CSV table of C-alpha atoms in Angstrom, one decimal:
chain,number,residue,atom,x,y,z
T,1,UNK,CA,2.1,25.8,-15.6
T,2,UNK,CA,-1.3,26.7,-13.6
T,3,UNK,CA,-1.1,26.3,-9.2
T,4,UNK,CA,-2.4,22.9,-10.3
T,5,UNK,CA,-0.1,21.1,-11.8
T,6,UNK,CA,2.9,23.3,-9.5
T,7,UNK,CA,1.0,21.3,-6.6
T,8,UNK,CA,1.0,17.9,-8.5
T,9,UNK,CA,4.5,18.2,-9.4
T,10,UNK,CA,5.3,19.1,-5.5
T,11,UNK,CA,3.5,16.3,-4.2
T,12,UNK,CA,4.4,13.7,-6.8
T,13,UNK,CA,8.5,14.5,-5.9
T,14,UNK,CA,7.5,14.0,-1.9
T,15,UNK,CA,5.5,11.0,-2.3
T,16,UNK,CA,8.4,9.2,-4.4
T,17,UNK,CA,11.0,10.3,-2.3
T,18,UNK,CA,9.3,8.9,0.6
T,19,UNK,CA,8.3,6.0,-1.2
T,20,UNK,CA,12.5,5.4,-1.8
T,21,UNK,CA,13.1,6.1,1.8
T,22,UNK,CA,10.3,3.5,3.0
T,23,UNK,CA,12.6,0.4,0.8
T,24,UNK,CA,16.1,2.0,1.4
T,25,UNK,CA,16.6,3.3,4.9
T,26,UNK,CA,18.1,0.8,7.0
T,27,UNK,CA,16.5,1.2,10.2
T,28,UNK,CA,12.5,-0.4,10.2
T,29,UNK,CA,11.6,2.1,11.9
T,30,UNK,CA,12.3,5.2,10.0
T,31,UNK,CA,10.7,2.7,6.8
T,32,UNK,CA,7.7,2.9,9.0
T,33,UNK,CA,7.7,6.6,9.3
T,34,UNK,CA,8.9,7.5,6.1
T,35,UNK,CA,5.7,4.9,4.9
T,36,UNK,CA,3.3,7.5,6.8
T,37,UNK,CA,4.6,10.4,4.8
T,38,UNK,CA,3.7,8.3,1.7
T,39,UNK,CA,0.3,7.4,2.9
T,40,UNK,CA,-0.2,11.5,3.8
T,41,UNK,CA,1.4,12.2,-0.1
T,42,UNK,CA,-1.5,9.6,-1.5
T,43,UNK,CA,-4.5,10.9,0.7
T,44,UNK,CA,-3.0,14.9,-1.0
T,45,UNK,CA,-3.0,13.1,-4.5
T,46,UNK,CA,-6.5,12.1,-3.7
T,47,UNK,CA,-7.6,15.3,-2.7
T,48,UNK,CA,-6.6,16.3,-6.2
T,49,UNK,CA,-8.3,14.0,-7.5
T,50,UNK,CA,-11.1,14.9,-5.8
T,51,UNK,CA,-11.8,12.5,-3.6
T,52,UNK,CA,-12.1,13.6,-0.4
T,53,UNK,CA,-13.7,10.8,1.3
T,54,UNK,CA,-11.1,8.1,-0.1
T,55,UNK,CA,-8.6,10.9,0.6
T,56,UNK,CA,-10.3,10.8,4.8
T,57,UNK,CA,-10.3,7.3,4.5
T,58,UNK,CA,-6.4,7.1,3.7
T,59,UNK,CA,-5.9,9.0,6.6
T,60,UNK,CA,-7.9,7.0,9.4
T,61,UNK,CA,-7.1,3.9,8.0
T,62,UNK,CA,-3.6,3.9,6.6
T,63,UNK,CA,-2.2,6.5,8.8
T,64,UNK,CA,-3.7,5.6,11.9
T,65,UNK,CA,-4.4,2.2,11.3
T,66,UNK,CA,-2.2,0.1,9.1
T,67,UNK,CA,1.1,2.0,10.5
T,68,UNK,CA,0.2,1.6,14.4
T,69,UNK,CA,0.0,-2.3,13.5
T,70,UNK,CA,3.0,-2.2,11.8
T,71,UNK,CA,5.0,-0.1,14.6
T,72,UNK,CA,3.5,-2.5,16.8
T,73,UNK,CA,4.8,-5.6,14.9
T,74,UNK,CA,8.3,-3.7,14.8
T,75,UNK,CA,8.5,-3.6,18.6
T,76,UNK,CA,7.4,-6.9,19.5
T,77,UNK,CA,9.7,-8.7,16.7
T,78,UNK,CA,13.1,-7.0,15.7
T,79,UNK,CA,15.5,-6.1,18.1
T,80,UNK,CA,16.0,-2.4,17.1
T,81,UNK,CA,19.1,-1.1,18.1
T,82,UNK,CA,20.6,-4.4,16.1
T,83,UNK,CA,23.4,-2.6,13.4
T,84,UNK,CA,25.4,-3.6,10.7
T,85,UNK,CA,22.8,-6.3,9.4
T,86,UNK,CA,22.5,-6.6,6.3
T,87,UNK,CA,18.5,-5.4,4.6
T,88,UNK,CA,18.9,-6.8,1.5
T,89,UNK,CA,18.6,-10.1,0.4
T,90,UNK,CA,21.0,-11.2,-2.7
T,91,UNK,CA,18.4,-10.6,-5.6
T,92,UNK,CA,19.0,-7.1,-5.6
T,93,UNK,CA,20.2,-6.8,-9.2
T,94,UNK,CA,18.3,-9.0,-10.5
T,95,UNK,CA,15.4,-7.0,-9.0
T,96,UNK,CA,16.0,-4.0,-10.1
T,97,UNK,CA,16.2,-5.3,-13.7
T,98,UNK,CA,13.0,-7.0,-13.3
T,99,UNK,CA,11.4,-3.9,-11.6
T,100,UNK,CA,13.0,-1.5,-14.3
T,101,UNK,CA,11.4,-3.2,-16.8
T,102,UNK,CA,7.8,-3.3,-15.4
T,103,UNK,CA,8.1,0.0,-15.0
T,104,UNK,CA,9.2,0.8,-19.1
T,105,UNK,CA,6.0,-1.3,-19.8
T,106,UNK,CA,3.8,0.5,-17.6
T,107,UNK,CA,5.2,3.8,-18.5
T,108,UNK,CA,5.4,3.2,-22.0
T,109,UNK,CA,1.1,1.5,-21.8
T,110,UNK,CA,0.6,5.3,-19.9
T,111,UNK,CA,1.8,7.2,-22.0
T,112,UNK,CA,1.1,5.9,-25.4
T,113,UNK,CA,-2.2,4.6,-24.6
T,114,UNK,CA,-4.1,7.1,-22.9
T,115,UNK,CA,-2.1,10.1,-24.6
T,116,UNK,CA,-5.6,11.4,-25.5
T,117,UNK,CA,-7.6,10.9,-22.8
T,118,UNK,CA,-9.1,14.7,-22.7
T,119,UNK,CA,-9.2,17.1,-20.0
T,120,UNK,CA,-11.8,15.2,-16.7
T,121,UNK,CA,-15.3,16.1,-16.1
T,122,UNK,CA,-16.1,19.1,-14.0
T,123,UNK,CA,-15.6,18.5,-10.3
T,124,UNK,CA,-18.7,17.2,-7.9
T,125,UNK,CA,-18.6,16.4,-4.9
T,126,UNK,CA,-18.8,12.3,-5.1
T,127,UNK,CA,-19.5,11.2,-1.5
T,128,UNK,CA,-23.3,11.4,-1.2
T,129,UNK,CA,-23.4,9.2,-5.0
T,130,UNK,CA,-20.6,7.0,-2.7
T,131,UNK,CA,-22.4,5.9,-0.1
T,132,UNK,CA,-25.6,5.4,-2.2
T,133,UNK,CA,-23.8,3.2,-4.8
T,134,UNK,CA,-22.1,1.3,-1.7
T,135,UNK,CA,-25.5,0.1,-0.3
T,136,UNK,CA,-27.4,0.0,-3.3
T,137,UNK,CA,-25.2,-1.5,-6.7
T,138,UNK,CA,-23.0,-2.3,-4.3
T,139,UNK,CA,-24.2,-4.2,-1.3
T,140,UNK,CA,-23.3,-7.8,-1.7
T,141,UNK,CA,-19.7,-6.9,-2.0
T,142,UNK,CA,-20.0,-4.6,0.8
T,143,UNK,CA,-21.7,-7.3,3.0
T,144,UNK,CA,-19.0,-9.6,1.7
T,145,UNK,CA,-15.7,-7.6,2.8
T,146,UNK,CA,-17.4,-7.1,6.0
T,147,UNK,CA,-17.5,-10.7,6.3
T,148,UNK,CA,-14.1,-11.0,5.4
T,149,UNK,CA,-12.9,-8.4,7.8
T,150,UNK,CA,-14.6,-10.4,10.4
T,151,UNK,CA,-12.6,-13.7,9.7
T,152,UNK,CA,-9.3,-11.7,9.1
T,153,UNK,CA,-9.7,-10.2,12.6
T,154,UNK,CA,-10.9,-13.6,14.3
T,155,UNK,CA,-7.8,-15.1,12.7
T,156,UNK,CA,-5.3,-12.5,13.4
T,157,UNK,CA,-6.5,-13.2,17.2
T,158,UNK,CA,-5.8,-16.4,16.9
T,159,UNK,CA,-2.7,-16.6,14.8
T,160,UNK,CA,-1.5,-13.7,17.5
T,161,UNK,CA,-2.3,-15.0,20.3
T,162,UNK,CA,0.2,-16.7,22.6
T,163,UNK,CA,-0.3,-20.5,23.0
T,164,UNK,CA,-1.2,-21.9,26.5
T,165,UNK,CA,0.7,-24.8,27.7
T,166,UNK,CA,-1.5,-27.9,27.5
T,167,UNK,CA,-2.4,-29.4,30.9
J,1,UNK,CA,-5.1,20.4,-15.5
J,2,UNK,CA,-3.2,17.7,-14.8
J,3,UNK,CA,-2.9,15.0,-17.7
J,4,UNK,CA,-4.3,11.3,-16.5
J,5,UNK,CA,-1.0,10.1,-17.7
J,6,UNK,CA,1.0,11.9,-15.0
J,7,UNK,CA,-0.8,10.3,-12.6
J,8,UNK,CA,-0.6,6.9,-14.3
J,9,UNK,CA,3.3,7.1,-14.1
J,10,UNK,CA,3.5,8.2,-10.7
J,11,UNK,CA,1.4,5.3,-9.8
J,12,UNK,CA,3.8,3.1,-12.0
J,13,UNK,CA,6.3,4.5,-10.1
J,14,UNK,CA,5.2,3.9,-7.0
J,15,UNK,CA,4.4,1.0,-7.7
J,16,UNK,CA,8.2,0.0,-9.3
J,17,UNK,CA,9.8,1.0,-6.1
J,18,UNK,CA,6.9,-1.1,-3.7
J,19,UNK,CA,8.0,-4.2,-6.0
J,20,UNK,CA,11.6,-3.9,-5.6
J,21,UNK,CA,11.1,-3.5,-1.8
J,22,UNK,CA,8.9,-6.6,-1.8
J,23,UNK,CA,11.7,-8.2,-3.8
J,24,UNK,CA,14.7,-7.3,-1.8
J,25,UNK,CA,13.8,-6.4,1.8
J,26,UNK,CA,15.2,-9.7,4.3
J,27,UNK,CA,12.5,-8.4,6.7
J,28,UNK,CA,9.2,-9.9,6.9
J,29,UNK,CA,7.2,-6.3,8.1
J,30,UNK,CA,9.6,-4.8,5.3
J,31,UNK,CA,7.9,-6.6,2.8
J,32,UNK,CA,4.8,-5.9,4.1
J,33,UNK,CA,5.3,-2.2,4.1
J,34,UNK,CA,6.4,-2.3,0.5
J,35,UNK,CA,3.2,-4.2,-0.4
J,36,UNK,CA,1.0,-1.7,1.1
J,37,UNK,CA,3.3,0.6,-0.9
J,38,UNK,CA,2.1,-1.2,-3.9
J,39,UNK,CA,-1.5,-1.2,-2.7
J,40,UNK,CA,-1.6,2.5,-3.0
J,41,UNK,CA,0.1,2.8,-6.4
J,42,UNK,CA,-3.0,0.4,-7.4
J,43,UNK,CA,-5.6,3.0,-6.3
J,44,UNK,CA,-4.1,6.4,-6.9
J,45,UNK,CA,-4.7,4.4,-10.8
J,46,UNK,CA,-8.2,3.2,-9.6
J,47,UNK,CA,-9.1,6.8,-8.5
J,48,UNK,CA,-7.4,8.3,-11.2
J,49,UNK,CA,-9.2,6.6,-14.2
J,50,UNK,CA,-12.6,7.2,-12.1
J,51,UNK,CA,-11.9,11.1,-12.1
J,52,UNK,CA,-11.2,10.9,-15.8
J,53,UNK,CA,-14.7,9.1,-16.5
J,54,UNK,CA,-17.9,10.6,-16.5
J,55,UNK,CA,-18.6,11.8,-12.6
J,56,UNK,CA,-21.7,10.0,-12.7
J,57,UNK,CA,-19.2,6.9,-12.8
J,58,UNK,CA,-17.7,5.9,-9.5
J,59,UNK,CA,-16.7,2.7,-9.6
J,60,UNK,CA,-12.9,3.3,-9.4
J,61,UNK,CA,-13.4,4.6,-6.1
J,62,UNK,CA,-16.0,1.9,-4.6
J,63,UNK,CA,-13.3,-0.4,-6.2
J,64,UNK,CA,-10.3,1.4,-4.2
J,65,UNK,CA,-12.7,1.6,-1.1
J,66,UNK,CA,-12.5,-2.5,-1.2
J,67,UNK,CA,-8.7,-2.6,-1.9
J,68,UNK,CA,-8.0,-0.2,1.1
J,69,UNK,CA,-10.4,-2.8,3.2
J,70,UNK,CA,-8.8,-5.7,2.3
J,71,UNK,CA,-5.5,-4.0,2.6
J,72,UNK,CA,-6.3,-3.6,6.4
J,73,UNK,CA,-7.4,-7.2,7.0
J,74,UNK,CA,-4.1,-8.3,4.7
J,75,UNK,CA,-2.2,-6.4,7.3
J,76,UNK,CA,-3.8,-7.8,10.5
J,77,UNK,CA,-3.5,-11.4,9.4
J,78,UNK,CA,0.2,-10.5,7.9
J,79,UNK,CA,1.6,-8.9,10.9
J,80,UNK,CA,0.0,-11.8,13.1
J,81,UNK,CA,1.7,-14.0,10.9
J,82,UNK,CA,4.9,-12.6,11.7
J,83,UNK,CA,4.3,-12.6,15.3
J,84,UNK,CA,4.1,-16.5,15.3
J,85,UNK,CA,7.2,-16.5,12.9
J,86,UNK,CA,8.9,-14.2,15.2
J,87,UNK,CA,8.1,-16.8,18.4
J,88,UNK,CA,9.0,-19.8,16.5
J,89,UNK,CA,12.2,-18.9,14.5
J,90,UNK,CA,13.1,-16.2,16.9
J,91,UNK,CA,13.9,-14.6,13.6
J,92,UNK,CA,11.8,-12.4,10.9
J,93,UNK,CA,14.5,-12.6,7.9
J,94,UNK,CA,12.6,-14.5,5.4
J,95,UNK,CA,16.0,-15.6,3.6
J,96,UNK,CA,16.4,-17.2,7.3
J,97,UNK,CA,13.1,-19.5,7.2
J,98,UNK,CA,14.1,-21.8,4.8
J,99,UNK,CA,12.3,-24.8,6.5
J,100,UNK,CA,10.6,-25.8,3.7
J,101,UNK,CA,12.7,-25.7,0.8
J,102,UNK,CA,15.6,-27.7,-0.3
């Protein structure tokens, strides 16, 4: 086993256990911390992938965005000292049979399908070829999610916003 | 190395565990948080096949650039969606908003 694949192995195990802890801890707040650890295990996987700039982008974005929003959302909603409720719903069993066996199928598609995908390319460094692809091939989606982040944000304003009373 | 498939698996995995959350969490930024879960089991595969190509290929990552964008303004509209549940139900159990169905 080369440093490589002892670092894969390491990650993988933290990521997944985080992963677990994020749908089975009880309290929504340690979800929303053990979901940061997660993000930080993903951005590490990315890095060896290398990708660093998805792997800085997982980090600004998911770690400093997404989670602040949701810690955010956790204070203004649940009550958080609130025990004893219950956190699952009654479709647990059914769930995890339904989850178990998407994950045979995807395991067993992995493993028997792309058992000979070779060794990857040698490494380069991807973010220059990135950004050109993003605003060249690329533009009109680009253009488009910008859009779209636009009208998410206009409507999460709205949708958020407290309602005056009518005079 | 490390072999594509191990990476394929983890992201299967990963992406088992967001499902079951999204199935069986009673709390409405629960389910988010095991969707986003699921977002990133998507594109660790995206970037994962795009490391595996040719490096002159990219699109994997341009593609998981757009799902991490749209990720963000899922959660913005999600979240404010839960505030107005939250202020009209005083409650953000989903098995508890059962206006709708019979």
């Amino acid at each position: 086993m080369t440093v490589i694949q002892v670092v894969f192995f390491l990650v993988a195990a933290f990521t997944t256990a985080a992963a677990f802890l994020v749908v089975l801890a009880k309290n929504i707040v340690h979800c929303a911390i053990a979901l940061v650890f997660t993000f930080f295990g993903v951005a590490a996987l990315y890095v060896l992938l290398d990708a660093e700039f998805l792997a800085a982008v997982q980090v600004l974005l998911y770690v400093g965005g997404i989670t602040i929003l949701l810690l955010f959302a956790i204070m203004l909603t649940s009550r958080i000292s609130a025990r004893g409720v219950r956190v699952m719903n009654e479709q647990v069993g059914m769930s995890a049979v339904v989850v178990f066996a998407i994950f045979a199928l995807l395991a067993i598609a992995s493993l028997k399908g792309f058992a000979l995908v070779g060794s990857p390319p040698p490494a380069s460094y991807a973010t220059a070829s990135l950004g050109r692809l993003l605003l060249t091939t690329y533009v009109l989606p680009f253009e488009a999610v910008s859009i779209l982040l636009l009208a998410a944000m206009v409507g999460a304003i709205i949708l958020a916003r407290r309602e005056r009373e009518k005079d | 190395m490390v072999p594509l498939s191990h990476y394929l698996i983890l992201s299967a995995v990963l992406f088992a565990i967001g499902m079951f959350g999204a199935l069986t969490r009673r709390n409405a930024i629960g389910i988010l948080m095991a969707l986003e879960l699921m977002f990133n089991a998507v594109n660790l595969n995206f970037v994962a096949f795009s490391r595996y190509l040719p490096s002159t290929m990219l699109q994997g990552q341009i593609f998981a650039i757009f799902v991490i964008t749209i990720a963000a303004a899922e959660a913005a509209v999600g979240l404010a969606i839960v505030l107005g549940l939250y202020r009209n139900f005083k409650t953000i159990n989903v098995d508890e908003i059962n206006l709708m169905k019979w």
